[in-house]
């Protein structure tokens, strides 16, 4: 069973930075697309960033160049470097791996809290 474990969350002041990591196990990491989503209270879950198996990246409109997603297939790890964090970025950040072709994968981590104070 796929396991995704997030780390690196915490509390920062506005303008600060955090780097989130997600380690995957029991999955052929190099064949799955990796994603970060976030859940903000009162809002629908939204995509923060995605990196596919070729390294192509996609970001939510709200990112505005502040975040960078990356992956290291050698150690089954994905990172999200977040800069110029704002209070609106406060929420639970969740790692996901996806593959629509066979073998299919649709797995989610438990999520990690990011809190940005004014």
Coordinates of N, CA and C in Angstrom, one line a residue:
X1 N 0.9 -1.2 0.0 CA 0.0 0.0 0.0 C 0.9 1.2 0.0
X2 N 0.5 2.2 -0.9 CA 1.4 3.4 -1.0 C 1.3 4.2 0.3
X3 N 2.4 4.7 0.7 CA 2.5 5.6 1.9 C 3.1 6.9 1.4
X4 N 2.5 8.0 1.8 CA 3.1 9.3 1.5 C 3.2 10.1 2.9
X5 N 4.4 10.5 3.2 CA 4.6 11.1 4.5 C 5.2 12.5 4.3
X6 N 4.4 13.5 4.7 CA 4.8 14.9 4.6 C 5.6 15.4 5.8
X7 N 6.5 16.3 5.6 CA 7.2 17.0 6.6 C 7.6 18.4 6.2
X8 N 8.0 19.2 7.2 CA 8.5 20.5 7.0 C 7.5 21.7 7.2
X9 N 6.3 21.3 7.6 CA 5.3 22.3 7.9 C 5.6 23.1 9.2
X10 N 4.8 24.1 9.6 CA 5.1 24.8 10.8 C 4.5 26.2 10.7
X11 N 5.0 27.1 11.5 CA 4.5 28.4 11.6 C 5.6 29.4 11.2
X12 N 5.2 30.4 10.4 CA 6.1 31.5 10.0 C 5.3 32.8 10.0
X13 N 6.1 33.8 10.0 CA 5.5 35.2 9.8 C 5.3 35.5 8.4
X14 N 4.4 36.4 8.0 CA 4.2 36.8 6.7 C 5.5 37.2 6.0
X15 N 5.7 36.8 4.8 CA 7.0 37.1 4.1 C 8.0 36.0 4.3
X16 N 7.8 35.0 5.2 CA 8.7 34.0 5.5 C 8.6 32.8 4.5
X17 N 9.5 31.8 4.7 CA 9.6 30.7 3.8 C 9.5 29.4 4.6
X18 N 9.0 28.4 3.9 CA 9.0 27.0 4.3 C 9.3 26.1 3.2
X19 N 9.9 24.9 3.5 CA 10.0 23.9 2.4 C 9.4 22.6 2.9
X20 N 8.4 22.2 2.2 CA 7.7 20.9 2.5 C 8.3 19.8 1.7
X21 N 8.3 18.6 2.3 CA 8.8 17.4 1.7 C 7.8 16.3 1.8
X22 N 7.8 15.4 0.8 CA 6.9 14.3 0.8 C 7.7 13.1 0.4
X23 N 7.8 12.1 1.2 CA 8.5 10.8 0.9 C 7.5 9.7 0.6
X24 N 7.7 9.1 -0.5 CA 6.7 8.0 -1.0 C 7.4 6.7 -0.8
X25 N 6.5 5.7 -0.4 CA 7.0 4.3 -0.3 C 6.0 3.4 -0.9
X26 N 6.5 2.2 -1.3 CA 5.6 1.2 -1.9 C 5.0 1.7 -3.2
X27 N 5.7 2.5 -4.0 CA 5.2 3.0 -5.3 C 6.4 3.1 -6.2
X28 N 6.3 2.7 -7.4 CA 7.4 3.0 -8.4 C 7.4 4.5 -8.7
X29 N 8.2 5.3 -7.9 CA 8.0 6.7 -7.9 C 8.2 7.4 -9.2
X30 N 9.1 6.8 -10.1 CA 9.4 7.5 -11.3 C 8.2 7.4 -12.3
X31 N 7.2 6.7 -12.1 CA 6.1 6.6 -13.0 C 4.8 7.4 -12.6
X32 N 4.9 8.0 -11.5 CA 3.7 8.7 -11.0 C 3.9 10.3 -11.0
X33 N 2.9 11.0 -11.3 CA 2.9 12.4 -11.2 C 2.7 12.7 -9.7
X34 N 3.4 13.7 -9.2 CA 3.3 14.1 -7.8 C 2.7 15.5 -7.7
X35 N 1.9 15.6 -6.7 CA 1.1 16.9 -6.5 C 1.1 17.3 -5.0
X36 N 1.0 18.6 -4.8 CA 0.7 19.2 -3.5 C -0.7 19.9 -3.7
X37 N -1.6 19.6 -2.7 CA -2.8 20.3 -2.6 C -2.9 21.0 -1.3
X38 N -3.9 21.8 -1.1 CA -4.0 22.4 0.2 C -5.5 22.6 0.5
X39 N -5.8 22.5 1.8 CA -7.2 22.6 2.3 C -7.2 23.8 3.3
X40 N -7.9 24.8 2.9 CA -8.0 26.0 3.7 C -9.4 25.9 4.3
X41 N -9.6 26.2 5.6 CA -10.9 26.1 6.2 C -11.9 27.0 5.4
X42 N -13.1 26.4 5.1 CA -14.1 27.1 4.4 C -14.0 27.2 2.9
X43 N -12.9 26.6 2.4 CA -12.7 26.5 1.0 C -12.6 25.1 0.5
X44 N -12.8 24.9 -0.8 CA -12.5 23.6 -1.4 C -11.0 23.3 -1.5
X45 N -10.7 22.0 -1.5 CA -9.3 21.7 -1.6 C -8.8 22.2 -3.0
X46 N -7.6 22.7 -3.1 CA -7.1 23.2 -4.3 C -5.7 22.7 -4.6
X47 N -5.4 22.7 -5.9 CA -4.1 22.2 -6.3 C -3.1 23.4 -6.1
X48 N -2.0 23.1 -5.4 CA -0.9 24.1 -5.3 C 0.1 23.9 -6.4
X49 N 0.5 22.7 -6.6 CA 1.6 22.5 -7.6 C 1.6 21.0 -8.0
X50 N 2.0 20.8 -9.3 CA 2.1 19.4 -9.8 C 3.4 19.3 -10.5
X51 N 4.1 18.1 -10.4 CA 5.2 17.8 -11.2 C 5.0 16.4 -11.8
X52 N 5.2 16.3 -13.2 CA 4.9 15.1 -13.8 C 6.2 14.2 -13.9
X53 N 6.1 13.1 -14.5 CA 7.2 12.2 -14.6 C 8.4 12.7 -15.4
X54 N 8.1 13.7 -16.3 CA 9.1 14.3 -17.1 C 9.7 15.6 -16.4
X55 N 9.2 15.9 -15.3 CA 9.6 17.1 -14.6 C 8.9 18.4 -15.0
X56 N 7.9 18.3 -15.8 CA 7.1 19.5 -16.1 C 6.2 19.9 -14.9
X57 N 6.1 21.2 -14.7 CA 5.5 21.7 -13.5 C 4.3 22.5 -13.9
X58 N 3.4 22.6 -12.9 CA 2.1 23.4 -13.0 C 1.8 23.9 -11.6
X59 N 1.3 25.2 -11.6 CA 1.1 25.8 -10.3 C -0.3 26.4 -10.3
X60 N -0.9 26.5 -9.1 CA -2.1 27.2 -8.9 C -2.0 28.7 -9.2
X61 N -3.0 29.3 -9.7 CA -2.9 30.7 -10.1 C -2.4 31.6 -8.9
X62 N -2.8 31.2 -7.7 CA -2.4 32.0 -6.5 C -0.9 32.0 -6.2
X63 N -0.2 31.1 -6.8 CA 1.2 30.9 -6.4 C 2.0 32.1 -6.9
X64 N 1.8 32.6 -8.1 CA 2.4 33.9 -8.6 C 3.9 33.8 -8.4
X65 N 4.5 32.7 -8.8 CA 6.0 32.6 -8.7 C 6.6 32.4 -7.4
X66 N 5.8 32.3 -6.3 CA 6.4 32.2 -5.0 C 6.9 30.8 -4.6
X67 N 6.3 29.8 -5.2 CA 6.6 28.4 -4.8 C 7.4 27.7 -6.0
X68 N 8.2 26.7 -5.6 CA 8.9 25.8 -6.6 C 8.7 24.4 -6.1
X69 N 8.2 23.6 -7.1 CA 8.0 22.1 -6.8 C 9.2 21.4 -7.5
X70 N 9.7 20.3 -6.8 CA 10.7 19.5 -7.4 C 10.6 18.1 -6.9
X71 N 11.3 17.2 -7.6 CA 11.3 15.8 -7.2 C 12.7 15.2 -7.4
X72 N 12.9 14.2 -6.5 CA 14.2 13.5 -6.6 C 13.8 12.0 -6.7
X73 N 13.8 11.5 -7.9 CA 13.4 10.1 -8.0 C 14.3 9.1 -7.3
X74 N 15.5 9.5 -7.1 CA 16.5 8.6 -6.5 C 16.1 8.2 -5.1
X75 N 15.4 9.2 -4.4 CA 15.1 9.0 -3.0 C 13.6 9.1 -2.8
X76 N 12.8 8.9 -3.9 CA 11.3 8.9 -3.8 C 10.8 10.1 -3.0
X77 N 11.3 11.3 -3.3 CA 10.9 12.5 -2.5 C 10.5 13.6 -3.4
X78 N 9.5 14.4 -3.0 CA 9.1 15.6 -3.6 C 9.2 16.7 -2.6
X79 N 9.6 17.9 -3.2 CA 9.7 19.1 -2.3 C 8.8 20.2 -2.8
X80 N 8.4 21.1 -1.9 CA 7.8 22.3 -2.3 C 8.4 23.5 -1.5
X81 N 9.2 24.3 -2.2 CA 9.8 25.4 -1.6 C 8.8 26.6 -1.7
X82 N 8.4 27.1 -0.5 CA 7.5 28.2 -0.5 C 8.1 29.5 0.0
X83 N 8.0 30.5 -0.7 CA 8.5 31.8 -0.3 C 7.5 32.9 -0.2
X84 N 7.8 34.0 0.4 CA 6.9 35.1 0.6 C 5.5 34.6 1.0
X85 N 5.5 33.8 2.0 CA 4.2 33.2 2.5 C 3.3 34.3 3.1
X86 N 2.0 34.2 2.9 CA 1.1 35.2 3.4 C 0.0 34.5 4.3
X87 N -0.7 35.2 5.1 CA -1.7 34.6 5.9 C -2.7 33.7 5.1
X88 N -3.0 34.2 3.9 CA -4.0 33.4 3.1 C -3.4 32.0 2.7
X89 N -2.2 31.8 2.9 CA -1.6 30.5 2.6 C -1.8 29.5 3.7
X90 N -2.3 29.9 4.8 CA -2.5 29.1 6.0 C -3.5 28.0 5.6
X91 N -3.1 26.7 6.0 CA -3.9 25.6 5.7 C -3.2 24.3 5.9
X92 N -3.8 23.2 5.5 CA -3.2 21.9 5.5 C -2.8 21.5 4.1
X93 N -1.5 21.2 4.0 CA -0.9 20.9 2.7 C -0.8 19.4 2.6
X94 N -1.2 18.9 1.5 CA -1.4 17.4 1.3 C -0.7 16.9 0.1
X95 N 0.1 15.9 0.2 CA 0.9 15.3 -0.8 C 0.0 14.2 -1.5
X96 N 0.2 14.1 -2.8 CA -0.6 13.1 -3.6 C 0.3 12.6 -4.7
X97 N 0.1 11.3 -5.0 CA 0.7 10.7 -6.2 C -0.5 10.2 -7.1
X98 N -0.3 10.4 -8.4 CA -1.4 10.1 -9.4 C -0.8 9.4 -10.6
X99 N -1.6 8.5 -11.1 CA -1.2 7.9 -12.4 C -2.5 7.4 -13.0
X100 N -3.0 7.9 -14.1 CA -4.2 7.5 -14.7 C -4.1 6.2 -15.5
X101 N -2.9 5.9 -16.1 CA -2.7 4.7 -16.9 C -2.4 3.6 -15.9
X102 N -2.6 2.3 -16.4 CA -2.2 1.2 -15.6 C -0.7 1.1 -15.5
X103 N -0.2 0.8 -14.3 CA -0.9 0.6 -13.1 C -1.4 1.9 -12.5
X104 N -2.6 2.0 -12.1 CA -3.2 3.2 -11.6 C -2.7 3.5 -10.1
X105 N -2.6 4.8 -9.9 CA -2.3 5.2 -8.5 C -3.1 6.5 -8.2
X106 N -3.6 6.5 -7.0 CA -4.3 7.7 -6.5 C -4.2 7.6 -5.0
X107 N -3.1 8.1 -4.5 CA -2.8 8.1 -3.1 C -2.6 9.4 -2.5
X108 N -2.9 9.6 -1.2 CA -2.9 10.9 -0.5 C -2.2 10.7 0.8
X109 N -1.4 11.7 1.2 CA -0.9 11.7 2.6 C -1.9 12.3 3.6
X110 N -1.4 12.3 4.8 CA -2.3 12.8 5.9 C -2.4 14.3 5.9
X111 N -1.4 15.0 5.4 CA -1.4 16.4 5.4 C -0.6 17.0 6.5
X112 N -0.1 18.2 6.3 CA 0.7 18.9 7.3 C 0.3 20.3 7.4
X113 N 0.3 20.9 8.6 CA -0.2 22.2 8.8 C 0.8 23.3 8.5
X114 N 0.4 24.3 7.8 CA 1.2 25.5 7.5 C 0.4 26.7 8.0
X115 N 1.0 27.4 8.9 CA 0.4 28.6 9.5 C 1.2 29.8 9.3
X116 N 0.6 30.8 8.7 CA 1.3 32.1 8.4 C 0.7 33.2 9.2
X117 N 1.4 33.8 10.1 CA 0.8 34.9 10.9 C 1.2 36.3 10.3
X118 N 0.3 37.3 10.5 CA 0.5 38.6 9.9 C 1.8 39.2 10.4

